[in-house]
Amino acid sequence: MILNTELENKGNQFPSKIISYKKDVDTLYFTSENNVVLQLTIQRDSVLRFRYTTTSIFENDFSYAITRYASRGFNHLEVTEDDSKYIITTSKLICHISKEDMRKSIFDAKDNTLISEDELGFHWEESYEFGGNIVKMSKNSQEKESYYGLGDKPVPLNLKSKRFENWVTDSYAFNKDTDPIYKAIPFYTGLHHGKAYGIFFDNTFRSFFDFCQERRNVTSFWAQGGEMNYYFIYGPEMEEVVSNYTDLTGKPHELPPLWALGYHQCKWSYYPESNVKEVTNKFRDLKIPCDAIYLDIDYMEGFRCFTWNTDYFPDPKRMVKELSDNGFKTVAIIDPGIKIDKDYSVFKEGLEKDYFCKRADGPYMKGKVWPGECYFPDFTKPEVREWWSGLFKELIEEIGVKGVWNDMNEPAIMDVPGKTFPDDVRHDYDGNECSHRKAHNIYGMQMARATYQGLKKFSYPKRPFVITRAAYSGTQRYTSTWTGDNVASWEHLTIANLQAQRMCMSGFSFVGSDIGGFAEQPNGELYARWIQLGIFHPFCRTHSSGDHGDQEPWAFGENITDIVRKFIEIRYQLLPYLYTAFWRYATEGIPILKSLVLYDQADVQTHYRNDEFVFGEKILACPITEPNAKGRRMYVPEGNWYNFWDNTLVKGGNEVWVDADLDSMPIFVKEGAIIPKYPIQQYVGEKVIGELHLDVFYKLGKEKSQVYEDAEDGFDYKKGRFSLRNFNLLGKEDSLTIQQFKSGKFITSYETFEINLIGLPFEIRKVEVDNVKIDLDSCLKGNVLVITKEFTELRIISKKAVILE
Ligand code: MIG
């Protein structure tokens, strides 16, 4: 796409031939005759960073996205050249750089498959309007290539033949295909010839990605300023691509407190206090598990952050304590806009200390939001973040609020074109001063970061919990997120499914939608179907704008209440399973939800599937997204799967019909899986776990499972006080063996496992725990076995084996 043609008649410009090459440890510099420098850094054997300047001078190297914990180092690096190119070889990749025009090709070092190839490669336009360059990159699309990722785009998973923009935008009642919306995550995964790679374009300016839309065989990306600066991340497994990207941009700094994985109830707004209590009490009366209750903007005094409306909430500390005694954690909203009010302490302090954003020509950036006219802290300044984090002292430490919800942090401004700051607003950008053009996409991220720092300080020794609406790559280190102001429609149920999966494959797994829809009102059927999907999302919260009626689990009649309860109960039973998946995400960057393509990229059937996904490692779920359905067709990936409801076996690799009346939905468990379950609790910690239930799904062959547990809050787990159980299952025709390898110093509250043996193809004759035969009369009822948690090998032997002995 050429923008400047009419202004300057220049069009695209290109690097000319390479005239010099220099190597500095892990970084190579290639300089062209016309002063383009390509800086290639070997981040890891499978991660290459490409950075270009057109003036021979690079800007200060600074990124909010890249974590300082990113892995560095490689096993092998060799640079050679021939007449036409430089050849850079690591243990995973080979990169060719053409001496003629700087174009690059990247190959798999193992089998020389061409993975990525510049078309025009790097090129640029000098921008009359903005100054500086519009930086561009284009690549040839490979045969049958598919594209995935890019954060919260509300479109089918495969991005091929579409163009997208990254510019964080408040998008009330967005729709299928609305672009851009709340998040900017300029990272995608390409997949062709069975191999996947990723591209992370770490440029915070307004950017664009075109996946073969403008030209059928070309993929390109560009930004309206800044540097061409991108990372090439190799798999070849898509899961590795995502986990390597997550390594680069960061995993959550802490596990969430376990309660944060429970069910949350929200509305705009619950007030006064009596209303909050009415709602929370009803959860307990109706025995619907719930862990968190939210206070939206009406709890504040005139929407002033860090204040309380004392008519509605005369004694917040007492209320929060009472809610907490009833198992509810209180989460309060905090927006970025600070009301212009000379008697308001936060405003006064911000003004005195010069913490608010300013226009290029001097005055403060003034904008209208809920409180009326506001100024906005420059969260890109370390000192401002420090100040902001300190403001949480009273709310968290004194009053006892457990989580903070950051909204409107795109930043959203009312009644102006563009719905945000004008481009000229100045930002500190951690000492790299710039305009809003560069800071816009990370403004919300830096607000959430400052909020996170406050929670971390004042919640200690408990873990922080934050939720944000706006995000850029890397925001997952600090906070969870939701998908913004969706609508109570069937189409939006589908969109919620797509967005959650897409966020997970974009490195940001702690995500959920407003269950039931924010705008308008769902009917009972839609609400129930949405809860069914929502219990499989890492963040599980009902929220609504509240102006179209009630949206609590009991708002749609008893039949729906019963269905909703049943599914929320499943969520609570599966908490140790979800927590284990979260632990894998937080330690290895493995996405909690795995779209079928990510789960099995070798199966081309998965490349265009959207609805089905794998939750954690072993559970396959598929929401019903149409009214009046009695079931649906869905694709079951390769392998054998047990139907969650009746334990019947289904052979995968096929599209099948699955019955699912309103009180059911398609859920399957992978054969060989060991699924941990807790008893149903009304909130996390209600019960002492007296026994860990393990559903063991027989398989002829081998399968591995894990169970991670710890104190469910606090930081002791970082000092080794966790309990990790690695289970190896081996099923034979006449026996089933489970080995357990335990690590970590945490001692779980229970002493025994209750093992439910599902799908055993034989009758049990004998059970041995660590080679000692146990008394079946006392330990076995039907197919349920109760044994010590301390075993290292459990053997279950069939009656048939008698004959052989
Ligand atoms: O302009 O705080 O997305 O979740 O309830 C609306 C009120 C502001 C938008 C959020 C929504 C929240 C609402 N907010």
mmCIF file of N, CA and C in Angstrom, residues 397-450:
data_model
loop_
_atom_site.group_PDB
_atom_site.id
_atom_site.type_symbol
_atom_site.label_atom_id
_atom_site.label_comp_id
_atom_site.label_asym_id
_atom_site.label_seq_id
_atom_site.Cartn_x
_atom_site.Cartn_y
_atom_site.Cartn_z
ATOM 1 N N GLU A 397 -5.024 -2.358 51.129
ATOM 2 C CA GLU A 397 -4.488 -2.724 52.444
ATOM 3 C C GLU A 397 -5.503 -2.438 53.548
ATOM 4 N N GLU A 398 -6.138 -1.277 53.470
ATOM 5 C CA GLU A 398 -7.078 -0.855 54.507
ATOM 6 C C GLU A 398 -8.445 -1.514 54.351
ATOM 7 N N ILE A 399 -9.023 -1.313 53.171
ATOM 8 C CA ILE A 399 -10.418 -1.722 52.970
ATOM 9 C C ILE A 399 -10.520 -3.215 52.655
ATOM 10 N N GLY A 400 -9.486 -3.746 52.030
ATOM 11 C CA GLY A 400 -9.486 -5.197 51.819
ATOM 12 C C GLY A 400 -9.975 -5.654 50.453
ATOM 13 N N VAL A 401 -10.074 -4.705 49.513
ATOM 14 C CA VAL A 401 -10.435 -5.080 48.141
ATOM 15 C C VAL A 401 -9.351 -6.016 47.598
ATOM 16 N N LYS A 402 -9.767 -7.067 46.861
ATOM 17 C CA LYS A 402 -8.815 -8.119 46.462
ATOM 18 C C LYS A 402 -8.368 -8.050 45.008
ATOM 19 N N GLY A 403 -9.105 -7.296 44.229
ATOM 20 C CA GLY A 403 -8.723 -7.223 42.822
ATOM 21 C C GLY A 403 -9.115 -5.884 42.241
ATOM 22 N N VAL A 404 -8.411 -5.456 41.180
ATOM 23 C CA VAL A 404 -8.739 -4.184 40.539
ATOM 24 C C VAL A 404 -8.931 -4.391 39.045
ATOM 25 N N TRP A 405 -9.954 -3.716 38.587
ATOM 26 C CA TRP A 405 -10.430 -3.841 37.217
ATOM 27 C C TRP A 405 -10.132 -2.516 36.515
ATOM 28 N N ASN A 406 -9.224 -2.529 35.539
ATOM 29 C CA ASN A 406 -8.874 -1.321 34.774
ATOM 30 C C ASN A 406 -9.670 -1.272 33.486
ATOM 31 N N ASP A 407 -10.484 -0.226 33.379
ATOM 32 C CA ASP A 407 -11.349 -0.046 32.216
ATOM 33 C C ASP A 407 -10.945 1.251 31.502
ATOM 34 N N MET A 408 -11.457 1.475 30.307
ATOM 35 C CA MET A 408 -11.315 2.759 29.594
ATOM 36 C C MET A 408 -9.850 3.136 29.343
ATOM 37 N N ASN A 409 -8.955 2.150 29.389
ATOM 38 C CA ASN A 409 -7.531 2.484 29.332
ATOM 39 C C ASN A 409 -6.935 2.409 27.926
ATOM 40 N N GLU A 410 -7.816 2.542 26.931
ATOM 41 C CA GLU A 410 -7.301 2.538 25.530
ATOM 42 C C GLU A 410 -6.398 3.751 25.249
ATOM 43 N N PRO A 411 -6.477 4.904 25.729
ATOM 44 C CA PRO A 411 -7.491 5.458 26.621
ATOM 45 C C PRO A 411 -8.739 5.878 25.824
ATOM 46 N N ALA A 412 -9.913 5.683 26.442
ATOM 47 C CA ALA A 412 -11.169 6.055 25.796
ATOM 48 C C ALA A 412 -11.573 7.457 26.234
ATOM 49 N N ILE A 413 -11.953 8.274 25.259
ATOM 50 C CA ILE A 413 -12.422 9.634 25.524
ATOM 51 C C ILE A 413 -13.782 9.792 24.847
ATOM 52 N N MET A 414 -14.705 10.430 25.556
ATOM 53 C CA MET A 414 -16.049 10.565 24.991
ATOM 54 C C MET A 414 -16.152 11.780 24.061
ATOM 55 N N ASP A 415 -17.095 11.682 23.152
ATOM 56 C CA ASP A 415 -17.494 12.818 22.311
ATOM 57 C C ASP A 415 -16.374 13.434 21.481
ATOM 58 N N VAL A 416 -15.387 12.663 21.120
ATOM 59 C CA VAL A 416 -14.386 13.207 20.187
ATOM 60 C C VAL A 416 -14.164 12.207 19.066
ATOM 61 N N PRO A 417 -13.802 12.724 17.886
ATOM 62 C CA PRO A 417 -13.514 11.783 16.804
ATOM 63 C C PRO A 417 -12.318 10.924 17.200
ATOM 64 N N GLY A 418 -12.315 9.686 16.824
ATOM 65 C CA GLY A 418 -11.181 8.828 17.164
ATOM 66 C C GLY A 418 -11.296 8.226 18.556
ATOM 67 N N LYS A 419 -12.199 8.802 19.417
ATOM 68 C CA LYS A 419 -12.478 8.238 20.732
ATOM 69 C C LYS A 419 -11.267 8.091 21.643
ATOM 70 N N THR A 420 -10.186 8.832 21.352
ATOM 71 C CA THR A 420 -9.006 8.738 22.212
ATOM 72 C C THR A 420 -8.248 10.058 22.194
ATOM 73 N N PHE A 421 -7.031 10.062 22.746
ATOM 74 C CA PHE A 421 -6.205 11.274 22.732
ATOM 75 C C PHE A 421 -5.888 11.664 21.292
ATOM 76 N N PRO A 422 -5.697 12.967 21.054
ATOM 77 C CA PRO A 422 -5.153 13.377 19.751
ATOM 78 C C PRO A 422 -3.688 12.923 19.636
ATOM 79 N N ASP A 423 -3.228 12.838 18.403
ATOM 80 C CA ASP A 423 -1.886 12.308 18.143
ATOM 81 C C ASP A 423 -0.753 13.093 18.801
ATOM 82 N N ASP A 424 -0.981 14.391 19.018
ATOM 83 C CA ASP A 424 0.155 15.216 19.459
ATOM 84 C C ASP A 424 0.491 15.080 20.943
ATOM 85 N N VAL A 425 -0.398 14.457 21.736
ATOM 86 C CA VAL A 425 -0.144 14.349 23.184
ATOM 87 C C VAL A 425 1.225 13.736 23.445
ATOM 88 N N ARG A 426 1.933 14.304 24.423
ATOM 89 C CA ARG A 426 3.305 13.876 24.707
ATOM 90 C C ARG A 426 3.354 12.800 25.782
ATOM 91 N N HIS A 427 4.315 11.910 25.663
ATOM 92 C CA HIS A 427 4.515 10.855 26.668
ATOM 93 C C HIS A 427 6.000 10.701 26.968
ATOM 94 N N ASP A 428 6.256 10.292 28.192
ATOM 95 C CA ASP A 428 7.646 10.091 28.611
ATOM 96 C C ASP A 428 8.251 8.823 28.006
ATOM 97 N N TYR A 429 7.450 7.802 27.908
ATOM 98 C CA TYR A 429 7.868 6.512 27.335
ATOM 99 C C TYR A 429 9.175 6.041 27.980
ATOM 100 N N ASP A 430 9.186 6.059 29.283
ATOM 101 C CA ASP A 430 10.371 5.662 30.056
ATOM 102 C C ASP A 430 11.657 6.324 29.550
ATOM 103 N N GLY A 431 11.540 7.634 29.377
ATOM 104 C CA GLY A 431 12.721 8.394 28.994
ATOM 105 C C GLY A 431 12.956 8.472 27.491
ATOM 106 N N ASN A 432 12.062 7.910 26.713
ATOM 107 C CA ASN A 432 12.193 7.980 25.245
ATOM 108 C C ASN A 432 11.045 8.840 24.703
ATOM 109 N N GLU A 433 11.038 10.095 25.085
ATOM 110 C CA GLU A 433 9.880 10.961 24.823
ATOM 111 C C GLU A 433 9.313 10.835 23.423
ATOM 112 N N CYS A 434 7.993 10.840 23.368
ATOM 113 C CA CYS A 434 7.340 10.629 22.071
ATOM 114 C C CYS A 434 5.922 11.170 22.109
ATOM 115 N N SER A 435 5.268 11.084 20.977
ATOM 116 C CA SER A 435 3.871 11.519 20.896
ATOM 117 C C SER A 435 2.954 10.316 21.124
ATOM 118 N N HIS A 436 1.675 10.630 21.182
ATOM 119 C CA HIS A 436 0.686 9.576 21.396
ATOM 120 C C HIS A 436 0.653 8.556 20.256
ATOM 121 N N ARG A 437 1.132 8.949 19.097
ATOM 122 C CA ARG A 437 1.167 8.000 17.984
ATOM 123 C C ARG A 437 1.950 6.755 18.356
ATOM 124 N N LYS A 438 3.003 6.959 19.122
ATOM 125 C CA LYS A 438 3.820 5.820 19.530
ATOM 126 C C LYS A 438 3.328 5.204 20.833
ATOM 127 N N ALA A 439 2.779 6.038 21.729
ATOM 128 C CA ALA A 439 2.435 5.555 23.074
ATOM 129 C C ALA A 439 1.014 5.007 23.168
ATOM 130 N N HIS A 440 0.182 5.331 22.193
ATOM 131 C CA HIS A 440 -1.227 4.948 22.301
ATOM 132 C C HIS A 440 -1.425 3.467 22.625
ATOM 133 N N ASN A 441 -0.812 2.618 21.837
ATOM 134 C CA ASN A 441 -1.090 1.184 21.982
ATOM 135 C C ASN A 441 -0.585 0.583 23.297
ATOM 136 N N ILE A 442 0.328 1.277 23.972
ATOM 137 C CA ILE A 442 0.835 0.726 25.243
ATOM 138 C C ILE A 442 0.326 1.493 26.468
ATOM 139 N N TYR A 443 -0.497 2.521 26.244
ATOM 140 C CA TYR A 443 -0.978 3.326 27.381
ATOM 141 C C TYR A 443 -1.724 2.442 28.393
ATOM 142 N N GLY A 444 -2.673 1.674 27.914
ATOM 143 C CA GLY A 444 -3.471 0.818 28.806
ATOM 144 C C GLY A 444 -2.623 -0.238 29.491
ATOM 145 N N MET A 445 -1.653 -0.749 28.743
ATOM 146 C CA MET A 445 -0.738 -1.741 29.312
ATOM 147 C C MET A 445 0.020 -1.149 30.491
ATOM 148 N N GLN A 446 0.507 0.090 30.337
ATOM 149 C CA GLN A 446 1.294 0.702 31.404
ATOM 150 C C GLN A 446 0.423 1.080 32.598
ATOM 151 N N MET A 447 -0.851 1.372 32.321
ATOM 152 C CA MET A 447 -1.762 1.610 33.445
ATOM 153 C C MET A 447 -1.966 0.310 34.228
ATOM 154 N N ALA A 448 -2.218 -0.773 33.491
ATOM 155 C CA ALA A 448 -2.439 -2.066 34.158
ATOM 156 C C ALA A 448 -1.177 -2.490 34.923
ATOM 157 N N ARG A 449 -0.033 -2.160 34.363
ATOM 158 C CA ARG A 449 1.224 -2.493 35.020
ATOM 159 C C ARG A 449 1.364 -1.743 36.350
ATOM 160 N N ALA A 450 1.043 -0.441 36.320
ATOM 161 C CA ALA A 450 1.132 0.362 37.547
ATOM 162 C C ALA A 450 0.122 -0.141 38.583
#
